[in-house]
Short mmCIF file of C-alpha atoms and ligand atoms in Angstrom, two decimals:
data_model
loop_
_atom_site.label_atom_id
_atom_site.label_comp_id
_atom_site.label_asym_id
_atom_site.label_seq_id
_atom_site.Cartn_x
_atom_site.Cartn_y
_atom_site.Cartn_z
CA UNK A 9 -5.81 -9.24 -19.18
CA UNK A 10 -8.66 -6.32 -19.38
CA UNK A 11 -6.42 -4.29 -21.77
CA UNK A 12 -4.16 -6.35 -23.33
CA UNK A 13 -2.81 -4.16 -25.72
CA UNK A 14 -1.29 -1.89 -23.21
CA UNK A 15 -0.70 -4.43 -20.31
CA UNK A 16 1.40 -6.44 -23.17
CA UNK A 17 2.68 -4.24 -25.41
CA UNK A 18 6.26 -4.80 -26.90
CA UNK A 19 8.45 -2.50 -24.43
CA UNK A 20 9.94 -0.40 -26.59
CA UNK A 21 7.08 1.21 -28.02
CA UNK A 22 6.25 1.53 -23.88
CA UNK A 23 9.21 3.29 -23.42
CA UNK A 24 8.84 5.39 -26.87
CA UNK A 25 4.84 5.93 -24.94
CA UNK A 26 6.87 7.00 -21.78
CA UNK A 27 8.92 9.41 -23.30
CA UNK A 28 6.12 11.25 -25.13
CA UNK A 29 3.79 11.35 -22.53
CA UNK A 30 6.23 12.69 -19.95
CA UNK A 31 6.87 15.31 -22.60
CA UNK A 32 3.71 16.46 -22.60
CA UNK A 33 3.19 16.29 -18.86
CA UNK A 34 6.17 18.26 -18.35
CA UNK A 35 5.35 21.12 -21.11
CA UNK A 36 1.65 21.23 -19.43
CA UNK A 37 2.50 21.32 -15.80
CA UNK A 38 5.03 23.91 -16.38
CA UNK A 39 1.79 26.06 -18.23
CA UNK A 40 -0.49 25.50 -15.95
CA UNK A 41 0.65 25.02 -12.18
CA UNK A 42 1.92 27.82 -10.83
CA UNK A 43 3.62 25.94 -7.90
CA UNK A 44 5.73 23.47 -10.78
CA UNK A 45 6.54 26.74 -12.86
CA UNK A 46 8.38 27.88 -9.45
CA UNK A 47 9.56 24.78 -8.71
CA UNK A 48 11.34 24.01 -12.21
CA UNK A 49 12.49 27.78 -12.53
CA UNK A 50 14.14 27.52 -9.25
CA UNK A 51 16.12 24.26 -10.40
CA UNK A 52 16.73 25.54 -13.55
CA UNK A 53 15.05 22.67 -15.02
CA UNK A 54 13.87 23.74 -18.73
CA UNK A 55 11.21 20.77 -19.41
CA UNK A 56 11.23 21.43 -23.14
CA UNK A 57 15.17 19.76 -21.98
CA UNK A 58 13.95 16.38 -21.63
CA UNK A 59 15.29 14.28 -24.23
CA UNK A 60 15.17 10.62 -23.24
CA UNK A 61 14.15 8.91 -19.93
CA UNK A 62 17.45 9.09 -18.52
CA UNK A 63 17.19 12.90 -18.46
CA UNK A 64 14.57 12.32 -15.71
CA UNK A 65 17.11 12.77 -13.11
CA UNK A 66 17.34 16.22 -13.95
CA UNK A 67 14.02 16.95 -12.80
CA UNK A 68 13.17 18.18 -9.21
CA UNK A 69 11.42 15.87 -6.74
CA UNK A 70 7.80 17.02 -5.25
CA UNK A 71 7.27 15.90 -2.08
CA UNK A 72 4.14 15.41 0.68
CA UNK A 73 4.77 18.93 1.84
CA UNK A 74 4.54 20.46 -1.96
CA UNK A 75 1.01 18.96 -1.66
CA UNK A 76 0.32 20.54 1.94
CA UNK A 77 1.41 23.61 1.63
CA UNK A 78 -1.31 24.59 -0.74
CA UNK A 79 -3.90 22.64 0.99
CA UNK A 80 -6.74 22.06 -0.21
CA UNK A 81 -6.85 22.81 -3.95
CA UNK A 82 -3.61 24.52 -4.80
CA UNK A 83 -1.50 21.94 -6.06
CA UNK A 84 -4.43 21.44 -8.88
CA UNK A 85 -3.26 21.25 -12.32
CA UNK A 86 -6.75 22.75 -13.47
CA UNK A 87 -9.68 24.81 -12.98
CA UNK A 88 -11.76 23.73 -9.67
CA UNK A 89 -14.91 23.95 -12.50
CA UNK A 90 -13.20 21.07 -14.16
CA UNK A 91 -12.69 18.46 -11.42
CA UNK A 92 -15.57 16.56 -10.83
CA UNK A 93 -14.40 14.49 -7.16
CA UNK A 94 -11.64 14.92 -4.42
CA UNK A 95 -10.47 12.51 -2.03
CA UNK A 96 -7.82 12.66 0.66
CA UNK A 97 -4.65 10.54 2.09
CA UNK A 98 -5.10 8.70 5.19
CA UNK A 99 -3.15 11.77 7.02
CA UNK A 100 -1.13 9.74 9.91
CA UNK A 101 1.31 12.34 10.10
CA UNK A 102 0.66 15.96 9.77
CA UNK A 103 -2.47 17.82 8.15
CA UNK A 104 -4.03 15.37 5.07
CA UNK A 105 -3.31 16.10 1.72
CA UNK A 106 -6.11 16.63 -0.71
CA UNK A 107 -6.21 15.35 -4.29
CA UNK A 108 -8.27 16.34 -7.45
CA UNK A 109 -9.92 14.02 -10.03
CA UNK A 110 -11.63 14.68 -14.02
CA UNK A 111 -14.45 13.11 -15.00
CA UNK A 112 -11.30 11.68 -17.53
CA UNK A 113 -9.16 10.25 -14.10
CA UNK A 114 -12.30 8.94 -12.74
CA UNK A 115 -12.62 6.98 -16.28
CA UNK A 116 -8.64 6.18 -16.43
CA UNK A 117 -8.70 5.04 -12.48
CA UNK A 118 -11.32 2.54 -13.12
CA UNK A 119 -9.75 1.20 -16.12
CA UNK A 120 -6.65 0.53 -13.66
CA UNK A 121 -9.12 -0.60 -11.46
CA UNK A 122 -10.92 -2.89 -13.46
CA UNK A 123 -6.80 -3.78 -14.41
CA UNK A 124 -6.12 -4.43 -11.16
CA UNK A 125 -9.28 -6.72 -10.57
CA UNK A 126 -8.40 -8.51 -13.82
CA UNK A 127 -5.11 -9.68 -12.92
CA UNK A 128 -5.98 -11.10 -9.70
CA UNK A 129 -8.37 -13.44 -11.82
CA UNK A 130 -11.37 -11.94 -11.54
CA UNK A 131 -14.18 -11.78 -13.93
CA UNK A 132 -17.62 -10.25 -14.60
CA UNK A 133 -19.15 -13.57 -13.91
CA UNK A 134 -17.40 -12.26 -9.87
CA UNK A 135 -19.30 -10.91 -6.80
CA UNK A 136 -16.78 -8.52 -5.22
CA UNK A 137 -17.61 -7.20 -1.77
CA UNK A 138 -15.96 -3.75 -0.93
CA UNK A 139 -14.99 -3.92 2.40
CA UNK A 140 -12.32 -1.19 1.75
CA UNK A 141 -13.65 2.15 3.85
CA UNK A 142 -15.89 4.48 0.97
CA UNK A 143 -15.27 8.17 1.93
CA UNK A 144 -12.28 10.78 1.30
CA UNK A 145 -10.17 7.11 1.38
CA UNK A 146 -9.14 5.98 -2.21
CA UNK A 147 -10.00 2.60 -1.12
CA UNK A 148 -13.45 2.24 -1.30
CA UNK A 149 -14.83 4.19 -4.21
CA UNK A 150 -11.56 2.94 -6.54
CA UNK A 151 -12.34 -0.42 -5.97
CA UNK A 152 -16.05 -0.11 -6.71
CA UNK A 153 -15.50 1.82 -9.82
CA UNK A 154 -13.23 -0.51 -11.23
CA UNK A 155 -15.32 -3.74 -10.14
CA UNK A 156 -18.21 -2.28 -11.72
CA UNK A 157 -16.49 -1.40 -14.89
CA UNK A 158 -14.79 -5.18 -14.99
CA UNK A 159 -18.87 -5.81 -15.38
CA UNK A 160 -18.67 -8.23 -11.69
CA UNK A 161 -21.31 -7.63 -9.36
CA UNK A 162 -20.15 -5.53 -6.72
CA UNK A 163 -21.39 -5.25 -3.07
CA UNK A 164 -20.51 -2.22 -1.09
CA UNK A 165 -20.34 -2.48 2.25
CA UNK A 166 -17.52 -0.15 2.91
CA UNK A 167 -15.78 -1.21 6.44
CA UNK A 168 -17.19 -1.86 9.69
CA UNK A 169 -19.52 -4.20 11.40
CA UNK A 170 -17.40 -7.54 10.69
CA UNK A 171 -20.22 -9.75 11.72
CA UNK A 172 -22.31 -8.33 9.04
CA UNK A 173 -18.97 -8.61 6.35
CA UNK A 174 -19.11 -12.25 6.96
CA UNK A 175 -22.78 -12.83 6.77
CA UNK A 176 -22.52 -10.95 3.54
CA UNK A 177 -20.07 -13.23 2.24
CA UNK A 178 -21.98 -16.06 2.88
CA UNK A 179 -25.25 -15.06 2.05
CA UNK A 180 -24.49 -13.10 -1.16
CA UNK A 181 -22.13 -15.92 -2.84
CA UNK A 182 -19.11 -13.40 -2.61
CA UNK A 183 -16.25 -15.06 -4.55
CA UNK A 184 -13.70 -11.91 -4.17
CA UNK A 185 -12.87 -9.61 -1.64
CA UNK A 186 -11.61 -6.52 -1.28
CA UNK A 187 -9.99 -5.19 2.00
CA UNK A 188 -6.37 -4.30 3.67
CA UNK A 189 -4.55 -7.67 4.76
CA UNK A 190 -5.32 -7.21 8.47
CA UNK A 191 -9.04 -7.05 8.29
CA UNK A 192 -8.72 -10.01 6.50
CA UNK A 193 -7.67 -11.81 8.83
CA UNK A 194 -10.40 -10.02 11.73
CA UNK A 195 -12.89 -11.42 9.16
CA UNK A 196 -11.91 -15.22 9.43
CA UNK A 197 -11.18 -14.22 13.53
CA UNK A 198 -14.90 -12.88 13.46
CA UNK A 199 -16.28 -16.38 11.06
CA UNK A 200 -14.87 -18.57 13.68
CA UNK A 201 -16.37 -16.83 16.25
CA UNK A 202 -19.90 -16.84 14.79
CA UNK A 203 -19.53 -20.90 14.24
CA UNK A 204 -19.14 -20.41 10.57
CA UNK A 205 -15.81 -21.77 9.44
CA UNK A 206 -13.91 -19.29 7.22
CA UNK A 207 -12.47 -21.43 4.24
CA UNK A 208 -16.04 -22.42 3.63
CA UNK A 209 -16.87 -19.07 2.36
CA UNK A 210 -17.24 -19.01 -1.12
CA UNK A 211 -14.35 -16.50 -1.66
CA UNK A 212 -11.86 -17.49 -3.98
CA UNK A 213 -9.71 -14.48 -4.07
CA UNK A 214 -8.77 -11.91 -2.11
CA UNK A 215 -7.75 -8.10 -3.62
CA UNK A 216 -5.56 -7.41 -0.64
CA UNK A 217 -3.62 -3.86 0.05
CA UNK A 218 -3.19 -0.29 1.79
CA UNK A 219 -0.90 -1.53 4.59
CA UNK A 220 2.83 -3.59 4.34
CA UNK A 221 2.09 -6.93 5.01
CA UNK A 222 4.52 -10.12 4.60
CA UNK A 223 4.64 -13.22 2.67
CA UNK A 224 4.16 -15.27 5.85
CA UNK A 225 0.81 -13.22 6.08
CA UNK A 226 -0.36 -14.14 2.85
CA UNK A 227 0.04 -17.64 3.87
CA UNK A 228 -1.39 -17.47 6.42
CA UNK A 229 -4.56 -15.90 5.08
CA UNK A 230 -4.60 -18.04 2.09
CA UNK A 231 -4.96 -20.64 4.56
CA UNK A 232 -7.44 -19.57 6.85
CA UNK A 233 -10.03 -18.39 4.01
CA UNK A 234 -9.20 -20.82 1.35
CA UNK A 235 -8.48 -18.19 -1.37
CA UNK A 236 -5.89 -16.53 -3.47
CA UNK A 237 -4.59 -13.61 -1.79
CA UNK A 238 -3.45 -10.56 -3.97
CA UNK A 239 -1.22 -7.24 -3.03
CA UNK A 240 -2.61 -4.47 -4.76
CA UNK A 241 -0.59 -0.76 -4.43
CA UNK A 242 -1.25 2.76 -4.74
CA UNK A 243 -1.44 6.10 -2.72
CA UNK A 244 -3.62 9.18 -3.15
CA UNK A 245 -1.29 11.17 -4.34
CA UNK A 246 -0.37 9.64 -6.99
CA UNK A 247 -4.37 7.90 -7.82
CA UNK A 248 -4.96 5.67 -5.17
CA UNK A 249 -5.31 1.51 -5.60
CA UNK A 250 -4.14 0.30 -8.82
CA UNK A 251 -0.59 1.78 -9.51
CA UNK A 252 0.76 -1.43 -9.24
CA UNK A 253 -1.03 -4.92 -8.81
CA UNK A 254 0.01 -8.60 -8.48
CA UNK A 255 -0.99 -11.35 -10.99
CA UNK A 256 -2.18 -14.63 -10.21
CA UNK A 257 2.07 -15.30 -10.49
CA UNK A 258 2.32 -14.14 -7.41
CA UNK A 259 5.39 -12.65 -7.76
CA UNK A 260 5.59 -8.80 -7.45
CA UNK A 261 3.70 -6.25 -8.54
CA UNK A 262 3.51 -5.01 -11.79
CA UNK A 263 3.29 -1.28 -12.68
CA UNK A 264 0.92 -0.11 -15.07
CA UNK A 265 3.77 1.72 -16.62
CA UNK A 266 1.51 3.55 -19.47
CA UNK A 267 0.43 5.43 -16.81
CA UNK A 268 2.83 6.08 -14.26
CA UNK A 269 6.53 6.07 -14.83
CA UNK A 270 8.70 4.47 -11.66
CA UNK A 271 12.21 4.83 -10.67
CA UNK A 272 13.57 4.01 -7.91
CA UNK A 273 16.28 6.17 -6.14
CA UNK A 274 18.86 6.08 -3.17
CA UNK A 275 17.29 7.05 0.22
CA UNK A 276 20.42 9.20 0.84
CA UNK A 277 21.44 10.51 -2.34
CA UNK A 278 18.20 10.20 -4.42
CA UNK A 279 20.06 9.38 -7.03
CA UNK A 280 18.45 6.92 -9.42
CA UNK A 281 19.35 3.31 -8.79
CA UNK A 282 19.57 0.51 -11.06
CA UNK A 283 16.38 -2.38 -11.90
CA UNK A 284 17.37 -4.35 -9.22
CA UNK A 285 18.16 -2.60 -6.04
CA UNK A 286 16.36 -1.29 -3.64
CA UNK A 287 15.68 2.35 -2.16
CA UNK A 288 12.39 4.54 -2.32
CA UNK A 289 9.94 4.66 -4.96
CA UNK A 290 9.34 7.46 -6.79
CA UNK A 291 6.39 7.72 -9.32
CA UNK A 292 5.65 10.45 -11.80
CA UNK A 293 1.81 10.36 -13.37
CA UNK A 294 1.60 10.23 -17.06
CA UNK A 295 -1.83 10.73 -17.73
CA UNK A 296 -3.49 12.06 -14.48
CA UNK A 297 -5.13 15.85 -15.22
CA UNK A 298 -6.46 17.05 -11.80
CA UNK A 299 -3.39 17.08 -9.35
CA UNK A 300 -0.87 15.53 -11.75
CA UNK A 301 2.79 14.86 -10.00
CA UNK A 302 6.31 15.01 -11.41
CA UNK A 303 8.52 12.91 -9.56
CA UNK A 304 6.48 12.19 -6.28
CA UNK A 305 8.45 10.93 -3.76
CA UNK A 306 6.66 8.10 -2.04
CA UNK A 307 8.56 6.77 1.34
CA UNK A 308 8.01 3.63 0.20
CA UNK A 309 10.94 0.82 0.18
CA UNK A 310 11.36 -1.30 -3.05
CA UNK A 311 12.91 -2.51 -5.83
CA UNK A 312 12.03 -3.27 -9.40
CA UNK A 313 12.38 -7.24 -10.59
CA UNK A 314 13.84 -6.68 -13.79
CA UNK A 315 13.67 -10.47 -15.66
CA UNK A 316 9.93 -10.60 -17.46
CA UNK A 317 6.91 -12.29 -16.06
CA UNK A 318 5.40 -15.35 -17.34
CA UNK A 319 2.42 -13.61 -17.02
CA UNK A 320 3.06 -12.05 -20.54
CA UNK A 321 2.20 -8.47 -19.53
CA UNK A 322 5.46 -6.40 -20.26
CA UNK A 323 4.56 -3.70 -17.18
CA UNK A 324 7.37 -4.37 -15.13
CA UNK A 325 7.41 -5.02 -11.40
CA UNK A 326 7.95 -4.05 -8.06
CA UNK A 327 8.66 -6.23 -4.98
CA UNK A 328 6.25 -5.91 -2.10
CA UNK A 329 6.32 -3.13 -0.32
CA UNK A 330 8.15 -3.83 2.97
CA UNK A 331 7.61 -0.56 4.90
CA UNK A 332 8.23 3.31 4.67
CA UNK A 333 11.58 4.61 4.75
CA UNK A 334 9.80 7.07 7.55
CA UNK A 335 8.02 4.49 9.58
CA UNK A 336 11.16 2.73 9.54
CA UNK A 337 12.30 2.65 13.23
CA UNK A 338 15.75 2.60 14.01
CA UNK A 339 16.50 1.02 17.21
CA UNK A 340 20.37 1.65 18.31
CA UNK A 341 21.22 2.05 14.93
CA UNK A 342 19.79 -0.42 13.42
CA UNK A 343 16.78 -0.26 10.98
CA UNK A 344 13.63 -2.13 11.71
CA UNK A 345 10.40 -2.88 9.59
CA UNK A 346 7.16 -3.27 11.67
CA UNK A 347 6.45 -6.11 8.72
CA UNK A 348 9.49 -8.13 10.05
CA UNK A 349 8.37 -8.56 13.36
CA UNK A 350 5.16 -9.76 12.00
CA UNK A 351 7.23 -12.31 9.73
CA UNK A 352 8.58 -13.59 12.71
CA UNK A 353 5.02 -13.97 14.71
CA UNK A 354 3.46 -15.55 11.87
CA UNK A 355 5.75 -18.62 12.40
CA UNK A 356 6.04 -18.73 15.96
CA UNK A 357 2.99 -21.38 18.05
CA UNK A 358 0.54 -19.75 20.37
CA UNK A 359 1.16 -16.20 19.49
CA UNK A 360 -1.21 -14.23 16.98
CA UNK A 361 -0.07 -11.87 14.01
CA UNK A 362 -1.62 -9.06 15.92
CA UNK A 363 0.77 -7.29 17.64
CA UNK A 364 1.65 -3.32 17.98
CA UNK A 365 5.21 -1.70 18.49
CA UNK A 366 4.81 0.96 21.40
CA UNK A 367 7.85 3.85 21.76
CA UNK A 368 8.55 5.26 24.59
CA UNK A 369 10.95 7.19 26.46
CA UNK A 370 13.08 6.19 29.57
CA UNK A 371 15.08 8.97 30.36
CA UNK A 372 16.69 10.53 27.11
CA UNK A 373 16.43 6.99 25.58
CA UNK A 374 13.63 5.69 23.13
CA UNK A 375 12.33 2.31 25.04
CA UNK A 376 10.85 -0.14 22.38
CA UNK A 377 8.63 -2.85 23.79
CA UNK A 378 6.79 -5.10 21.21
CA UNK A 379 3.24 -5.97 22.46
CA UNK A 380 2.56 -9.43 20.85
CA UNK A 381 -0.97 -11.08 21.68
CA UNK A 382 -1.13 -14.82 22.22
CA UNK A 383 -3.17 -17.52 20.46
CA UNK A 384 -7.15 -17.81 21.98
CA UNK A 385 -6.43 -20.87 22.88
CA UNK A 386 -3.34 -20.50 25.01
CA UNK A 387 -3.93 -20.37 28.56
CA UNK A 388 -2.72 -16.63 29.80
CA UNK A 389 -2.97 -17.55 33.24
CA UNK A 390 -0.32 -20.44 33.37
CA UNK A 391 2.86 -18.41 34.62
CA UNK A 392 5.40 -20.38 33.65
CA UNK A 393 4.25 -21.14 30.32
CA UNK A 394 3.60 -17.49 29.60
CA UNK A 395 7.31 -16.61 30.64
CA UNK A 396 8.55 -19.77 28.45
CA UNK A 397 6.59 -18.17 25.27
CA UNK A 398 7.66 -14.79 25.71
CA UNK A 399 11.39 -16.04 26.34
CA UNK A 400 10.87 -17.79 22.78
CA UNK A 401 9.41 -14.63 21.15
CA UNK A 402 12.04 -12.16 22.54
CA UNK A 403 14.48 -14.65 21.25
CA UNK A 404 13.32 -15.24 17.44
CA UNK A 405 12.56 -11.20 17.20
CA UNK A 406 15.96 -10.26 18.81
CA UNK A 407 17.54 -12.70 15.96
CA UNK A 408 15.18 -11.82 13.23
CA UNK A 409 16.21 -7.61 14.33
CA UNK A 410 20.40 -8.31 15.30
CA UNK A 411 18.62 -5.97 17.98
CA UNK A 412 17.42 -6.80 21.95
CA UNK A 413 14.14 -5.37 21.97
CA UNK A 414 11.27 -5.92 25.01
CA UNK A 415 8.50 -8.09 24.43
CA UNK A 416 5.43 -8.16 26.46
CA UNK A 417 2.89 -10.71 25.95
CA UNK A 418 -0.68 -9.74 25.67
CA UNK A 419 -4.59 -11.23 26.05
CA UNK A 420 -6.30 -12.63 22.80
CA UNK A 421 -8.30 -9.59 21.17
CA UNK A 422 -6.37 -7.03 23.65
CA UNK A 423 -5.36 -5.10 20.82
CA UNK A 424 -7.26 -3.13 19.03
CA UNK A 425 -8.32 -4.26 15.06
CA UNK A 426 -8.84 -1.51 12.57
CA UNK A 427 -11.32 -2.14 10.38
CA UNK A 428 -8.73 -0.10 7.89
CA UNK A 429 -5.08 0.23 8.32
CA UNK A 430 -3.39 -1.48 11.41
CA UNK A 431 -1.67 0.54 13.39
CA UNK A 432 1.26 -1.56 14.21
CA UNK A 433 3.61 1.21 15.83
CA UNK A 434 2.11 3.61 18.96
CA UNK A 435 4.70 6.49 19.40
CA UNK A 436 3.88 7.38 22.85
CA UNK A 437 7.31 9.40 23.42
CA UNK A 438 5.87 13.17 22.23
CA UNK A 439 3.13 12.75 25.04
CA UNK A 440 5.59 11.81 27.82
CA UNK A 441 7.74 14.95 27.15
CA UNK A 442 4.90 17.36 27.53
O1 LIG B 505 -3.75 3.11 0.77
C1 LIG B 505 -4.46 3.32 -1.53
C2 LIG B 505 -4.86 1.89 -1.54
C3 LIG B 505 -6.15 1.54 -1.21
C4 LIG B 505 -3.97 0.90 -1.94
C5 LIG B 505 -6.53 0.20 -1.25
C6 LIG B 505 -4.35 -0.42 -2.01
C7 LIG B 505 -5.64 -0.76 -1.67
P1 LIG B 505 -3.08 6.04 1.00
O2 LIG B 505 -4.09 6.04 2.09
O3 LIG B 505 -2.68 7.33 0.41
O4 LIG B 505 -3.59 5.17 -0.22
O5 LIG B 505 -1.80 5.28 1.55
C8 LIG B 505 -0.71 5.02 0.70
O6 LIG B 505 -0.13 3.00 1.92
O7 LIG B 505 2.38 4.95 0.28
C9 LIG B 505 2.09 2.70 1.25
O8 LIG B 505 2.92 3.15 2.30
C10 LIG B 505 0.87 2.02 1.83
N1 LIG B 505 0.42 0.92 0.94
C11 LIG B 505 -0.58 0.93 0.05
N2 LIG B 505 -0.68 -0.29 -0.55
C12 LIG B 505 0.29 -1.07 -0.02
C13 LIG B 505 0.72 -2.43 -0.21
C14 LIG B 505 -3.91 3.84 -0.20
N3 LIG B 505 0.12 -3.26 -1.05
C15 LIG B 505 0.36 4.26 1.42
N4 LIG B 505 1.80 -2.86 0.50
C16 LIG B 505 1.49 3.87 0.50
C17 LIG B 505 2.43 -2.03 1.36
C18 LIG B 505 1.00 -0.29 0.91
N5 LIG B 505 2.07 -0.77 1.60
#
């Protein structure tokens, strides 16, 4: 562990640390934001009120369009003079939010960092390659600020150019890489391709995040690169990477609780939920000074393991992220997951994980067709054999959903990679109507 004390620490002197630090946040967002003074005042939420954990249910939500609608700085918690970096969410719906950072959250974010790097094995004897984008994306400069600070050599290449990613990784001795789960797999794609065979890299591990991926992925990486493959979690808004962050367990993700306090609550009544079932996250920041947030609802669908890790660390954890309650589609009625389509590629012959969910309207009605691409090695042009696959895919999605969906069958490489995100669902219905 990088900071044992705190990633271990006997949990009720973590929940006693919760308490008082929410205190404090509370008392000093209520001082010094303007837009949380309204917000409280309006609820008729007194945060000197807060007496125990349990009270937190009492407190108002903020939500993605708190942040926007004081775009760029106004959601700050402190003078402009004071913050010394900004980045900015990904933005795939609506105008991007923009978030703050101290020189003291630049030092606390690579601690989690270095955290986060830690418990997916790594060491400062490590050479971790950033292939996570560097920019206004958390991605990129997180991860290099928290390799460097773990002490392992760090190579930062930022994203792009996956030729040169894997002649990096050979010729530089990389041992741990850092990327979303999708490019991952473009990178062993792009090895093969170049004649060099992808689990003789020297990577061991792999620091894997910033999309929903499944555990048929991660096998299926694992495999092709011959490493450990880790899901690592965060959003701007909240830091960035390393909120929450596998161990070499496996087995969820744990939260670094001393810094941001999790609860998870009903999508339709936002009520808080028990450890154990599932609904949307919420996070409130316990330490953060530049855009701290009270409560920030997340979209994202989990649930918290309650039973301790045999890891040791006491943080406790989340299950993988399966999707967004808002990218969730719902297909006559019934809720789908991008992610679960892909679990049911991932063990289907002569099809590739790579495969795109395209909307679009037929008359008043939303038309779903699921653009799957098959294997290189499958010959497109043999009719039959095509129809026979795609009968078999339509088949184990429609059972996988309880929902008939189309399926078209694409060429190898006919969908586009990202050398970020994946973009697994193309709403093409807003365009249509116009
Ligand atoms: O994606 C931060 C990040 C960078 C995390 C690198 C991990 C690694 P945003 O661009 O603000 O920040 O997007 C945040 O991405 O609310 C989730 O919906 C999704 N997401 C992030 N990590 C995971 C994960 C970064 N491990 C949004 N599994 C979040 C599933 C993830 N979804």
């Amino acid at each position: 562990m990088y900071q044992p004390e705190m990633e271990s620490m006997p949990r009720d002197r973590l929940d006693a640390l919760q308490l008082e630090r929410v205190q404090a946040l509370l008392a000093r967002v209520y001082e010094g934001n303007p837009a949380y003074r309204r917000k409280f005042d309006e609820a008729g939420f007194d945060p000197s009120s807060l007496k125990s954990l349990k009270d937190m249910r009492r407190v108002p939500f903020t939500v993605k369009d708190d942040l926007r609608a004081s775009y760029p700085y106004g959601f700050f918690s402190v003078p402009l003079h004071d913050i010394v970096r900004v980045h900015s969410s990904s933005g795939t719906t609506g105008q991007v939010t923009v978030v703050g950072y101290t020189a003291g959250d630049i030092d606390r974010w690579s601690d989690l960092m270095a955290r986060t790097f830690a418990s997916a094995g790594a060491t400062a004897d490590d050479i971790v390659q950033v292939t996570y984008g560097y920019g206004l994306f958390t991605g990129g400069l997180g991860a290099h600020y928290g390799s460097e600070r773990l002490g392992a050599l760090t190579v930062p290449v930022s994203g792009g150019n996956t030729k040169r990613q894997v002649q990096i990784l050979k010729d530089f001795g990389v041992t741990v890489l850092a990327c979303t789960p999708s490019y991952a797999l473009l990178i062993a794609e792009t090895a093969r391709e170049m004649g060099i065979d992808p689990r003789e890299l020297p990577v061991r591990v792999g620091v894997f995040g910033a999309e929903p991926w499944s555990e048929s992925m991660r096998h299926q990486i694992e495999q092709e690169l011959n490493l450990t493959a880790i899901d690592i979690y965060g959003l701007s808004e909240v830091m960035g990477p390393g909120v929450a962050s596998e161990c070499e367990c496996q087995c969820g993700l744990h939260v670094f609780e001393d810094h941001f306090l999790v609860e998870i609550v009903d999508v339709d009544t936002l009520e808080p939920l028990p450890d154990g079932e599932t609904g949307e996250v919420v996070f409130t920041t316990l330490t953060k000074e530049g855009i701290p947030v009270v409560r920030y609802r997340t979209r994202d669908i989990s649930r918290i393991i309650p039973e301790p890790c045999s890891c040791g660390r006491t943080m406790r954890r989340i299950e993988r992220v399966t999707g967004r309650s808002d990218d969730m589609l719902i297909i006559r009625g019934v809720n789908v997951y991008p992610s679960q389509i892909e679990q049911v590629l991932v063990g289907i012959e002569n099809v590739a994980p790579h495969y795109q969910v395209v909307l679009t309207k037929r008359g008043s009605m939303d038309h779903v067709e699921v653009h799957v691409e098959v294997a290189d090695d499958f010959a497109f042009d043999e009719v039959r054999e095509l129809e026979r696959l795609q009968k078999r895919v339509k088949a184990e999605v429609e059972s996988a959903l309880a929902v008939s969906i189309a399926v078209k069958l694409v060429e190898p490489k006919s969908i586009a990679r990202s050398e970020g995100k994946a973009k697994r669902v193309v709403d093409l219905r807003a365009d249509e109507g116009r």
